[in-house]
mmCIF file of C-alpha atoms and ligand atoms in Angstrom:
data_model
loop_
_atom_site.group_PDB
_atom_site.id
_atom_site.type_symbol
_atom_site.label_atom_id
_atom_site.label_comp_id
_atom_site.label_asym_id
_atom_site.label_seq_id
_atom_site.Cartn_x
_atom_site.Cartn_y
_atom_site.Cartn_z
ATOM 1 C CA MET A 12 132.378 84.443 104.817
ATOM 2 C CA VAL A 13 129.656 85.990 106.953
ATOM 3 C CA ALA A 14 132.169 87.837 109.084
ATOM 4 C CA VAL A 15 134.054 89.046 106.040
ATOM 5 C CA VAL A 16 130.994 90.550 104.390
ATOM 6 C CA VAL A 17 129.733 92.131 107.586
ATOM 7 C CA CYS A 18 133.176 93.529 108.145
ATOM 8 C CA ALA A 19 133.234 94.849 104.602
ATOM 9 C CA LEU A 20 129.951 96.607 105.328
ATOM 10 C CA GLY A 21 131.204 98.066 108.573
ATOM 11 C CA GLN A 22 132.360 101.640 109.072
ATOM 12 C CA ALA A 23 135.965 100.811 108.242
ATOM 13 C CA THR A 24 135.371 99.685 104.683
ATOM 14 C CA PRO A 25 133.595 102.179 102.472
ATOM 15 C CA PRO A 26 130.750 100.931 100.278
ATOM 16 C CA GLY A 27 131.903 100.769 96.709
ATOM 17 C CA ALA A 28 135.073 98.987 97.703
ATOM 18 C CA LEU A 29 133.325 95.672 97.100
ATOM 19 C CA GLY A 30 133.102 96.569 93.433
ATOM 20 C CA ALA A 31 132.206 94.420 90.516
ATOM 21 C CA GLU A 32 131.829 91.158 92.418
ATOM 22 C CA VAL A 33 128.877 92.415 94.414
ATOM 23 C CA ALA A 34 127.365 94.244 91.464
ATOM 24 C CA HIS A 35 127.436 90.988 89.551
ATOM 25 C CA ALA A 36 125.555 89.257 92.359
ATOM 26 C CA CYS A 37 122.818 91.877 91.940
ATOM 27 C CA SER A 38 121.810 91.706 88.316
ATOM 28 C CA SER A 39 118.317 92.511 89.619
ATOM 29 C CA LEU A 40 117.639 94.351 92.880
ATOM 30 C CA SER A 41 114.118 92.955 93.101
ATOM 31 C CA GLN A 42 115.392 89.415 92.660
ATOM 32 C CA VAL A 43 118.037 89.701 95.304
ATOM 33 C CA ALA A 44 115.557 91.483 97.610
ATOM 34 C CA SER A 45 113.048 88.687 97.148
ATOM 35 C CA ARG A 46 115.514 86.282 98.731
ATOM 36 C CA ARG A 47 115.090 88.388 101.875
ATOM 37 C CA HIS A 48 111.286 88.235 101.402
ATOM 38 C CA TRP A 49 111.337 91.883 100.375
ATOM 39 C CA PHE A 50 110.138 93.571 97.244
ATOM 40 C CA TRP A 51 112.225 96.281 95.592
ATOM 41 C CA GLY A 52 110.267 98.946 93.743
ATOM 42 C CA SER A 53 110.290 102.415 92.268
ATOM 43 C CA SER A 54 108.119 105.358 91.477
ATOM 44 C CA PHE A 55 107.518 105.982 87.802
ATOM 45 C CA ASP A 56 106.309 109.100 86.050
ATOM 46 C CA ARG A 57 104.482 109.070 82.758
ATOM 47 C CA GLN A 58 107.071 111.388 81.171
ATOM 48 C CA ALA A 59 109.593 108.515 81.269
ATOM 49 C CA LEU A 60 107.456 106.068 79.281
ATOM 50 C CA ASN A 61 109.214 106.874 76.008
ATOM 51 C CA ASP A 62 112.656 106.290 77.486
ATOM 52 C CA ALA A 63 113.193 102.666 76.468
ATOM 53 C CA ALA A 64 116.506 102.248 78.290
ATOM 54 C CA PHE A 65 115.055 103.562 81.538
ATOM 55 C CA VAL A 66 111.917 101.425 81.166
ATOM 56 C CA GLN A 67 114.206 98.412 80.770
ATOM 57 C CA LEU A 68 116.184 99.368 83.875
ATOM 58 C CA VAL A 69 112.956 99.612 85.868
ATOM 59 C CA LYS A 70 111.752 96.255 84.565
ATOM 60 C CA THR A 71 115.059 94.702 85.552
ATOM 61 C CA HIS A 72 115.296 96.042 89.090
ATOM 62 C CA ALA A 73 111.735 96.710 90.297
ATOM 63 C CA SER A 74 108.872 94.344 90.989
ATOM 64 C CA VAL A 75 106.494 97.040 92.304
ATOM 65 C CA LEU A 76 105.792 100.464 90.815
ATOM 66 C CA VAL A 77 104.050 103.470 92.261
ATOM 67 C CA PRO A 78 102.863 106.226 89.934
ATOM 68 C CA GLU A 79 104.838 109.314 90.906
ATOM 69 C CA ASN A 80 102.090 111.760 89.937
ATOM 70 C CA ALA A 81 99.544 109.854 87.844
ATOM 71 C CA LEU A 82 97.032 109.230 90.637
ATOM 72 C CA LYS A 83 97.255 112.621 92.321
ATOM 73 C CA TRP A 84 94.016 114.560 92.602
ATOM 74 C CA THR A 85 95.068 117.359 90.188
ATOM 75 C CA VAL A 86 95.792 114.735 87.552
ATOM 76 C CA VAL A 87 92.796 112.423 87.926
ATOM 77 C CA ASN A 88 90.121 115.029 88.651
ATOM 78 C CA PRO A 89 91.411 118.453 87.562
ATOM 79 C CA VAL A 90 87.966 119.991 87.216
ATOM 80 C CA PRO A 91 84.638 118.829 88.615
ATOM 81 C CA GLY A 92 83.133 116.108 86.486
ATOM 82 C CA ILE A 93 86.367 115.263 84.615
ATOM 83 C CA ARG A 94 87.942 111.994 85.628
ATOM 84 C CA ASP A 95 91.160 111.109 83.869
ATOM 85 C CA LEU A 96 93.066 107.912 84.502
ATOM 86 C CA SER A 97 95.036 107.971 81.254
ATOM 87 C CA ASP A 98 98.440 108.565 82.866
ATOM 88 C CA PHE A 99 98.165 105.613 85.206
ATOM 89 C CA THR A 100 96.591 103.411 82.557
ATOM 90 C CA ALA A 101 99.530 104.093 80.232
ATOM 91 C CA ILE A 102 101.995 103.064 82.952
ATOM 92 C CA GLU A 103 99.972 99.998 83.844
ATOM 93 C CA GLN A 104 99.739 98.898 80.219
ATOM 94 C CA ARG A 105 103.486 99.217 79.768
ATOM 95 C CA PHE A 106 104.519 97.303 82.881
ATOM 96 C CA GLY A 107 101.536 95.173 83.885
ATOM 97 C CA PRO A 108 102.026 92.439 81.248
ATOM 98 C CA SER A 109 105.482 91.615 82.631
ATOM 99 C CA GLY A 110 104.044 90.952 86.085
ATOM 100 C CA MET A 111 104.720 94.321 87.736
ATOM 101 C CA ARG A 112 102.607 95.052 90.827
ATOM 102 C CA PHE A 113 101.336 98.536 91.695
ATOM 103 C CA ARG A 114 101.019 100.674 94.782
ATOM 104 C CA GLY A 115 98.582 103.595 94.777
ATOM 105 C CA HIS A 116 99.615 107.069 95.910
ATOM 106 C CA PRO A 117 98.073 109.200 97.435
ATOM 107 C CA LEU A 118 94.363 109.319 98.256
ATOM 108 C CA VAL A 119 94.450 112.187 100.771
ATOM 109 C CA TRP A 120 97.254 114.758 100.680
ATOM 110 C CA HIS A 121 97.576 118.489 101.205
ATOM 111 C CA GLU A 122 99.467 119.033 97.932
ATOM 112 C CA GLN A 123 98.650 118.697 94.230
ATOM 113 C CA LEU A 124 94.989 119.402 94.886
ATOM 114 C CA PRO A 125 92.822 121.073 92.233
ATOM 115 C CA GLU A 126 91.847 124.655 92.974
ATOM 116 C CA TRP A 127 88.131 123.951 92.778
ATOM 117 C CA LEU A 128 88.400 121.752 95.866
ATOM 118 C CA GLU A 129 89.861 124.472 98.019
ATOM 119 C CA THR A 130 86.724 126.597 97.910
ATOM 120 C CA ALA A 131 84.329 123.804 98.936
ATOM 121 C CA THR A 132 82.387 124.038 102.210
ATOM 122 C CA PRO A 133 83.354 121.471 104.882
ATOM 123 C CA GLU A 134 80.258 119.384 104.205
ATOM 124 C CA THR A 135 80.830 119.197 100.437
ATOM 125 C CA LEU A 136 84.565 118.693 100.953
ATOM 126 C CA ARG A 137 83.857 115.594 103.046
ATOM 127 C CA GLU A 138 81.538 114.286 100.331
ATOM 128 C CA HIS A 139 84.131 115.002 97.603
ATOM 129 C CA LEU A 140 86.707 113.064 99.602
ATOM 130 C CA ARG A 141 84.370 110.120 100.114
ATOM 131 C CA GLN A 142 83.558 109.993 96.404
ATOM 132 C CA HIS A 143 87.198 110.406 95.405
ATOM 133 C CA ILE A 144 88.399 107.521 97.545
ATOM 134 C CA THR A 145 85.463 105.285 96.705
ATOM 135 C CA TRP A 146 85.997 105.838 92.983
ATOM 136 C CA LEU A 147 89.792 105.708 92.805
ATOM 137 C CA VAL A 148 90.194 102.647 95.023
ATOM 138 C CA GLY A 149 87.106 100.918 93.635
ATOM 139 C CA VAL A 150 88.056 101.329 89.987
ATOM 140 C CA HIS A 151 91.491 99.781 90.689
ATOM 141 C CA ARG A 152 90.211 97.034 92.935
ATOM 142 C CA GLY A 153 92.341 93.939 92.506
ATOM 143 C CA ARG A 154 94.960 95.879 90.475
ATOM 144 C CA ILE A 155 96.488 98.055 93.190
ATOM 145 C CA HIS A 156 97.416 95.970 96.201
ATOM 146 C CA SER A 157 98.522 98.760 98.548
ATOM 147 C CA TRP A 158 97.419 102.381 98.944
ATOM 148 C CA ASP A 159 98.921 105.421 100.631
ATOM 149 C CA VAL A 160 95.547 106.418 102.010
ATOM 150 C CA VAL A 161 96.742 109.453 103.948
ATOM 151 C CA ASN A 162 99.997 111.056 102.860
ATOM 152 C CA GLU A 163 101.927 113.321 105.235
ATOM 153 C CA PRO A 164 99.243 113.815 107.911
ATOM 154 C CA LEU A 165 101.826 114.840 110.539
ATOM 155 C CA ALA A 166 103.021 118.404 111.149
ATOM 156 C CA HIS A 167 106.338 119.351 109.550
ATOM 157 C CA ASP A 168 107.755 120.244 112.981
ATOM 158 C CA GLY A 169 106.717 116.852 114.337
ATOM 159 C CA GLN A 170 104.110 118.227 116.738
ATOM 160 C CA GLY A 171 100.752 116.559 116.172
ATOM 161 C CA LEU A 172 98.745 116.647 112.959
ATOM 162 C CA ARG A 173 99.432 118.894 109.975
ATOM 163 C CA ALA A 174 97.132 121.914 109.683
ATOM 164 C CA SER A 175 96.024 120.927 106.171
ATOM 165 C CA LEU A 176 92.898 121.722 104.209
ATOM 166 C CA TRP A 177 91.564 118.394 105.467
ATOM 167 C CA LEU A 178 92.287 118.894 109.144
ATOM 168 C CA ASN A 179 91.056 122.472 109.089
ATOM 169 C CA ALA A 180 87.754 121.631 107.424
ATOM 170 C CA LEU A 181 86.981 118.136 108.700
ATOM 171 C CA GLY A 182 88.894 117.812 111.965
ATOM 172 C CA PRO A 183 91.096 114.816 112.867
ATOM 173 C CA ASP A 184 88.347 112.322 111.971
ATOM 174 C CA TYR A 185 89.185 112.692 108.294
ATOM 175 C CA ILE A 186 91.961 110.118 108.718
ATOM 176 C CA ALA A 187 89.756 107.357 110.157
ATOM 177 C CA GLU A 188 87.025 108.139 107.640
ATOM 178 C CA ALA A 189 89.445 107.963 104.708
ATOM 179 C CA LEU A 190 90.680 104.578 105.906
ATOM 180 C CA ARG A 191 87.133 103.256 106.261
ATOM 181 C CA TRP A 192 86.122 104.460 102.797
ATOM 182 C CA ALA A 193 89.222 102.873 101.293
ATOM 183 C CA ARG A 194 88.563 99.571 103.067
ATOM 184 C CA ALA A 195 84.971 99.541 101.839
ATOM 185 C CA ALA A 196 86.103 100.200 98.244
ATOM 186 C CA ASP A 197 88.665 97.369 98.227
ATOM 187 C CA PRO A 198 88.618 95.098 101.284
ATOM 188 C CA ASP A 199 91.797 93.313 100.134
ATOM 189 C CA ALA A 200 94.046 96.338 99.613
ATOM 190 C CA GLN A 201 96.713 97.169 102.149
ATOM 191 C CA LEU A 202 95.964 100.554 103.731
ATOM 192 C CA VAL A 203 98.926 102.745 104.612
ATOM 193 C CA ILE A 204 99.615 106.019 106.389
ATOM 194 C CA ASN A 205 102.689 107.474 104.744
ATOM 195 C CA ASP A 206 104.975 110.213 106.051
ATOM 196 C CA TYR A 207 108.488 111.619 105.910
ATOM 197 C CA GLY A 208 111.012 112.609 108.564
ATOM 198 C CA LEU A 209 110.598 109.507 110.742
ATOM 199 C CA GLU A 210 113.896 107.740 110.122
ATOM 200 C CA GLY A 211 116.728 109.670 111.770
ATOM 201 C CA ASP A 212 117.867 110.426 115.316
ATOM 202 C CA ASP A 213 117.300 114.212 115.149
ATOM 203 C CA PRO A 214 114.886 115.812 117.657
ATOM 204 C CA VAL A 215 112.143 116.585 115.095
ATOM 205 C CA SER A 216 112.095 112.974 113.904
ATOM 206 C CA LEU A 217 111.859 111.717 117.485
ATOM 207 C CA LEU A 218 108.915 114.042 118.105
ATOM 208 C CA LYS A 219 107.249 113.071 114.859
ATOM 209 C CA ARG A 220 107.491 109.389 115.766
ATOM 210 C CA GLN A 221 105.643 110.076 119.002
ATOM 211 C CA SER A 222 102.941 111.951 117.075
ATOM 212 C CA LEU A 223 102.630 109.025 114.683
ATOM 213 C CA LEU A 224 102.405 106.449 117.472
ATOM 214 C CA GLN A 225 99.731 108.517 119.173
ATOM 215 C CA LEU A 226 97.784 108.787 115.918
ATOM 216 C CA VAL A 227 98.015 105.028 115.375
ATOM 217 C CA ARG A 228 96.783 104.295 118.912
ATOM 218 C CA GLU A 229 93.839 106.657 118.462
ATOM 219 C CA LEU A 230 92.929 105.116 115.119
ATOM 220 C CA GLN A 231 93.156 101.623 116.552
ATOM 221 C CA SER A 232 91.015 102.543 119.556
ATOM 222 C CA GLN A 233 88.352 103.727 117.072
ATOM 223 C CA GLY A 234 88.634 100.506 115.093
ATOM 224 C CA ALA A 235 89.854 102.284 111.948
ATOM 225 C CA PRO A 236 91.377 99.916 109.377
ATOM 226 C CA LEU A 237 95.118 100.562 109.134
ATOM 227 C CA ASP A 238 97.533 97.877 107.918
ATOM 228 C CA ALA A 239 100.911 99.504 107.533
ATOM 229 C CA ILE A 240 103.055 102.565 107.991
ATOM 230 C CA GLY A 241 104.924 103.977 105.026
ATOM 231 C CA LEU A 242 108.288 105.533 105.768
ATOM 232 C CA GLN A 243 109.011 107.825 102.846
ATOM 233 C CA ALA A 244 112.714 107.830 103.698
ATOM 234 C CA HIS A 245 113.739 110.924 101.779
ATOM 235 C CA LEU A 246 117.038 110.873 103.638
ATOM 236 C CA HIS A 247 119.059 114.077 103.809
ATOM 237 C CA ALA A 248 122.804 113.620 103.632
ATOM 238 C CA SER A 249 125.346 115.552 105.655
ATOM 239 C CA ALA A 250 128.974 114.739 106.431
ATOM 240 C CA HIS A 251 128.019 112.759 109.541
ATOM 241 C CA GLY A 252 124.306 112.199 109.212
ATOM 242 C CA PRO A 253 121.684 111.091 109.267
ATOM 243 C CA THR A 254 122.214 108.380 111.860
ATOM 244 C CA PHE A 255 119.728 105.626 112.609
ATOM 245 C CA HIS A 256 120.598 104.472 116.136
ATOM 246 C CA SER A 257 117.027 104.809 117.435
ATOM 247 C CA LEU A 258 115.264 103.498 114.332
ATOM 248 C CA ALA A 259 115.180 99.807 115.246
ATOM 249 C CA ALA A 260 113.282 100.477 118.485
ATOM 250 C CA PHE A 261 110.740 102.631 116.631
ATOM 251 C CA LEU A 262 110.162 99.958 113.991
ATOM 252 C CA ALA A 263 109.698 97.384 116.742
ATOM 253 C CA GLU A 264 107.073 99.632 118.343
ATOM 254 C CA LEU A 265 105.161 99.772 115.068
ATOM 255 C CA ARG A 266 105.359 95.992 114.817
ATOM 256 C CA GLY A 267 104.122 95.769 118.415
ATOM 257 C CA LEU A 268 101.024 97.678 117.302
ATOM 258 C CA GLY A 269 100.360 94.973 114.719
ATOM 259 C CA LEU A 270 101.481 97.038 111.737
ATOM 260 C CA LYS A 271 103.576 96.201 108.715
ATOM 261 C CA ILE A 272 106.221 98.652 107.505
ATOM 262 C CA VAL A 273 106.898 99.706 103.934
ATOM 263 C CA VAL A 274 109.666 102.049 102.833
ATOM 264 C CA THR A 275 107.864 104.041 100.177
ATOM 265 C CA GLU A 276 110.083 106.751 98.627
ATOM 266 C CA LEU A 277 113.726 106.060 99.458
ATOM 267 C CA ASP A 278 116.353 108.441 98.087
ATOM 268 C CA VAL A 279 119.259 110.453 99.507
ATOM 269 C CA ASN A 280 119.234 114.224 99.066
ATOM 270 C CA ASP A 281 122.843 115.393 98.709
ATOM 271 C CA GLN A 282 122.043 119.087 98.469
ATOM 272 C CA ASP A 283 124.364 119.895 101.383
ATOM 273 C CA LEU A 284 127.349 117.722 100.472
ATOM 274 C CA LEU A 285 130.227 119.886 99.285
ATOM 275 C CA ASP A 286 132.582 117.067 98.332
ATOM 276 C CA THR A 287 133.727 115.819 94.921
ATOM 277 C CA VAL A 288 131.310 113.652 92.977
ATOM 278 C CA ALA A 289 133.158 110.522 94.111
ATOM 279 C CA GLY A 290 133.112 111.723 97.719
ATOM 280 C CA ARG A 291 129.408 112.507 97.557
ATOM 281 C CA ASP A 292 128.652 109.113 96.042
ATOM 282 C CA GLN A 293 130.609 107.445 98.810
ATOM 283 C CA ARG A 294 128.734 109.281 101.562
ATOM 284 C CA ILE A 295 125.374 108.552 99.928
ATOM 285 C CA ALA A 296 126.277 104.881 99.707
ATOM 286 C CA GLU A 297 127.135 104.803 103.414
ATOM 287 C CA ILE A 298 123.737 106.258 104.235
ATOM 288 C CA TYR A 299 121.969 103.615 102.149
ATOM 289 C CA ARG A 300 123.990 100.929 103.883
ATOM 290 C CA ASP A 301 123.373 102.222 107.412
ATOM 291 C CA PHE A 302 119.648 102.656 106.806
ATOM 292 C CA LEU A 303 119.082 99.311 105.099
ATOM 293 C CA MET A 304 121.047 97.400 107.727
ATOM 294 C CA VAL A 305 118.512 98.537 110.351
ATOM 295 C CA LEU A 306 115.551 97.761 108.097
ATOM 296 C CA LEU A 307 116.831 94.317 107.245
ATOM 297 C CA ALA A 308 116.801 93.261 110.885
ATOM 298 C CA GLU A 309 113.117 94.169 111.334
ATOM 299 C CA PRO A 310 110.628 91.411 110.419
ATOM 300 C CA ALA A 311 107.688 93.797 109.903
ATOM 301 C CA VAL A 312 109.366 95.418 106.898
ATOM 302 C CA GLU A 313 107.848 94.167 103.646
ATOM 303 C CA GLY A 314 109.950 95.940 101.091
ATOM 304 C CA ILE A 315 111.499 99.073 99.720
ATOM 305 C CA MET A 316 110.242 101.511 97.126
ATOM 306 C CA GLN A 317 112.595 104.163 95.775
ATOM 307 C CA TRP A 318 111.520 107.535 94.391
ATOM 308 C CA GLY A 319 112.977 106.634 91.022
ATOM 309 C CA LEU A 320 115.927 104.384 90.287
ATOM 310 C CA SER A 321 118.114 106.728 88.277
ATOM 311 C CA ASP A 322 119.199 110.332 88.915
ATOM 312 C CA ARG A 323 117.919 111.084 85.402
ATOM 313 C CA TYR A 324 114.364 111.650 86.642
ATOM 314 C CA SER A 325 114.804 112.491 90.313
ATOM 315 C CA TRP A 326 112.320 115.034 91.699
ATOM 316 C CA LEU A 327 115.160 116.461 93.812
ATOM 317 C CA ASN A 328 116.721 118.084 90.762
ATOM 318 C CA HIS A 329 113.809 120.461 90.318
ATOM 319 C CA GLU A 330 112.475 120.629 93.884
ATOM 320 C CA LYS A 331 115.707 120.660 95.943
ATOM 321 C CA PRO A 332 118.445 121.852 93.568
ATOM 322 C CA ARG A 333 122.046 122.095 94.734
ATOM 323 C CA ARG A 334 123.574 125.527 95.194
ATOM 324 C CA ASP A 335 126.432 124.684 92.814
ATOM 325 C CA HIS A 336 123.842 123.766 90.149
ATOM 326 C CA THR A 337 125.324 120.309 89.669
ATOM 327 C CA PRO A 338 122.711 117.553 89.530
ATOM 328 C CA GLN A 339 121.712 115.678 92.657
ATOM 329 C CA ARG A 340 122.938 112.055 92.921
ATOM 330 C CA PRO A 341 120.252 110.499 95.145
ATOM 331 C CA LEU A 342 119.589 107.116 93.513
ATOM 332 C CA PRO A 343 121.475 103.891 92.764
ATOM 333 C CA PHE A 344 121.904 104.639 89.036
ATOM 334 C CA ASP A 345 123.348 107.840 87.590
ATOM 335 C CA ARG A 346 121.907 109.927 84.767
ATOM 336 C CA ASP A 347 123.482 107.570 82.235
ATOM 337 C CA LEU A 348 121.808 104.636 84.001
ATOM 338 C CA GLN A 349 125.158 103.365 85.268
ATOM 339 C CA PRO A 350 125.350 101.860 88.780
ATOM 340 C CA LYS A 351 127.030 103.982 91.443
ATOM 341 C CA ALA A 352 128.473 103.274 94.872
ATOM 342 C CA ALA A 353 124.898 103.449 96.240
ATOM 343 C CA PHE A 354 123.932 100.498 94.052
ATOM 344 C CA GLU A 355 126.834 98.458 95.342
ATOM 345 C CA ALA A 356 125.960 99.323 98.924
ATOM 346 C CA ILE A 357 122.316 98.332 98.457
ATOM 347 C CA CYS A 358 123.350 95.187 96.699
ATOM 348 C CA ALA A 359 125.859 94.279 99.398
ATOM 349 C CA VAL A 360 123.249 94.632 102.147
ATOM 350 C CA LEU A 361 120.614 92.670 100.232
ATOM 351 C CA ALA A 362 123.087 89.953 99.334
ATOM 352 C CA LEU A 363 124.306 89.589 102.905
ATOM 353 C CA PRO A 364 124.353 86.028 104.115
ATOM 354 C CA LYS A 365 121.684 85.361 106.688
ATOM 355 C CA VAL A 366 123.486 87.159 109.511
ATOM 356 C CA VAL A 367 120.570 89.374 110.278
ATOM 357 C CA GLU A 368 118.031 86.848 109.060
ATOM 358 C CA ARG A 369 114.450 87.832 109.597
ATOM 359 C CA SER A 370 112.757 85.867 112.314
ATOM 360 C CA THR A 371 109.506 84.158 111.351
ATOM 361 C CA GLN A 372 106.622 86.606 111.145
HETATM 362 C C1 XIL B 420 106.696 114.661 93.997
HETATM 363 C C2 XIL B 420 106.963 114.254 92.545
HETATM 364 O O1 XIL B 420 108.100 113.442 92.505
HETATM 365 C C3 XIL B 420 107.160 115.488 91.701
HETATM 366 O O2 XIL B 420 107.271 115.120 90.328
HETATM 367 C C4 XIL B 420 105.999 116.451 91.879
HETATM 368 O O3 XIL B 420 106.279 117.648 91.187
HETATM 369 C C5 XIL B 420 105.778 116.761 93.348
HETATM 370 O O4 XIL B 420 105.610 115.556 94.075
HETATM 371 N N1 XIL B 420 106.554 113.111 98.872
HETATM 372 C C6 XIL B 420 105.508 112.525 98.192
HETATM 373 C C7 XIL B 420 105.497 112.532 96.715
HETATM 374 O O5 XIL B 420 104.654 111.892 98.835
HETATM 375 O O6 XIL B 420 104.204 112.515 96.182
HETATM 376 C C8 XIL B 420 106.292 113.680 96.152
HETATM 377 O O7 XIL B 420 106.370 113.508 94.736
HETATM 378 C C9 XIL B 420 107.663 113.730 96.763
HETATM 379 C C10 XIL B 420 107.564 113.917 98.265
#
């Protein structure tokens, strides 16, 4: 049985071929993930709250939600003196009673910042950041168990830190300070540095990993509180990529530094796939399979968050549109909330017998 399933997941047999049998085994992704000691989660944007069918899909398949925009600085503090948590509160009220857990995202980022912040002097900027973190983490203490404290601190080209508003004004210490302020505001919350472009074998990803490892070592030598690394995992599909041959060794290095690993925003951008819809779905499913197979073998991984569950609300449709104007197909469920080959591939990996069983942590 073990050999058969592993074989079915191998290169020779395309995901999707397992069909209805596997899909049936996965009536809930979060339930089947929990058997691997993983959570399965999703981002959720306030705009989708009135979509009852989608809300039901999320309740069925996710056990952790992260607000897609509701806790971003522009939303919660658009002008000085105005603090607005209504978007997140609405999401929490809808899902909290059924036992959903919440991640927080993001405390420090270079995007979706209010204009008024960008004209602050370095000294006031530091104070604004301290107050922002202290307030946002403190007010959700005990309700948000994990925070993306610093989002995307690494340079896009993989070389060192990103030249953001924060780095330019406050220097590299802003990262350690943000972590300390977050820890003080909620000592029990998991503190995460979250970034993209760390998963594949391409040269920029390899460089970016080195920059991340160096950052982690510096933070640890300063005693800064850091619990986990978030891999956004916005994977970019091509006919033969991405590949993940070097990923296991990188994850093991993070574990060696005492860190947990969370996949925080998993989706597959199929902007560059020129195939038929069925062909694109097949390729996307293979990428999910290849990626998750590596993750599943790494004991430091705690779970997977996706940036949405259905193509209906994917950010990629407005931010990375396809040249042929057809919708992107990045997530396990299509725009009609029907499972695709990606769902079957995810399900097949999660439902694998204990071939790649996690060793004790
Ligand atoms: C995206 C949201 O999905 C969009 O709705 C918004 O317009 C822009 O931000 N990495 C991140 C997320 O860390 O916060 C981004 O979310 C997607 C990329």
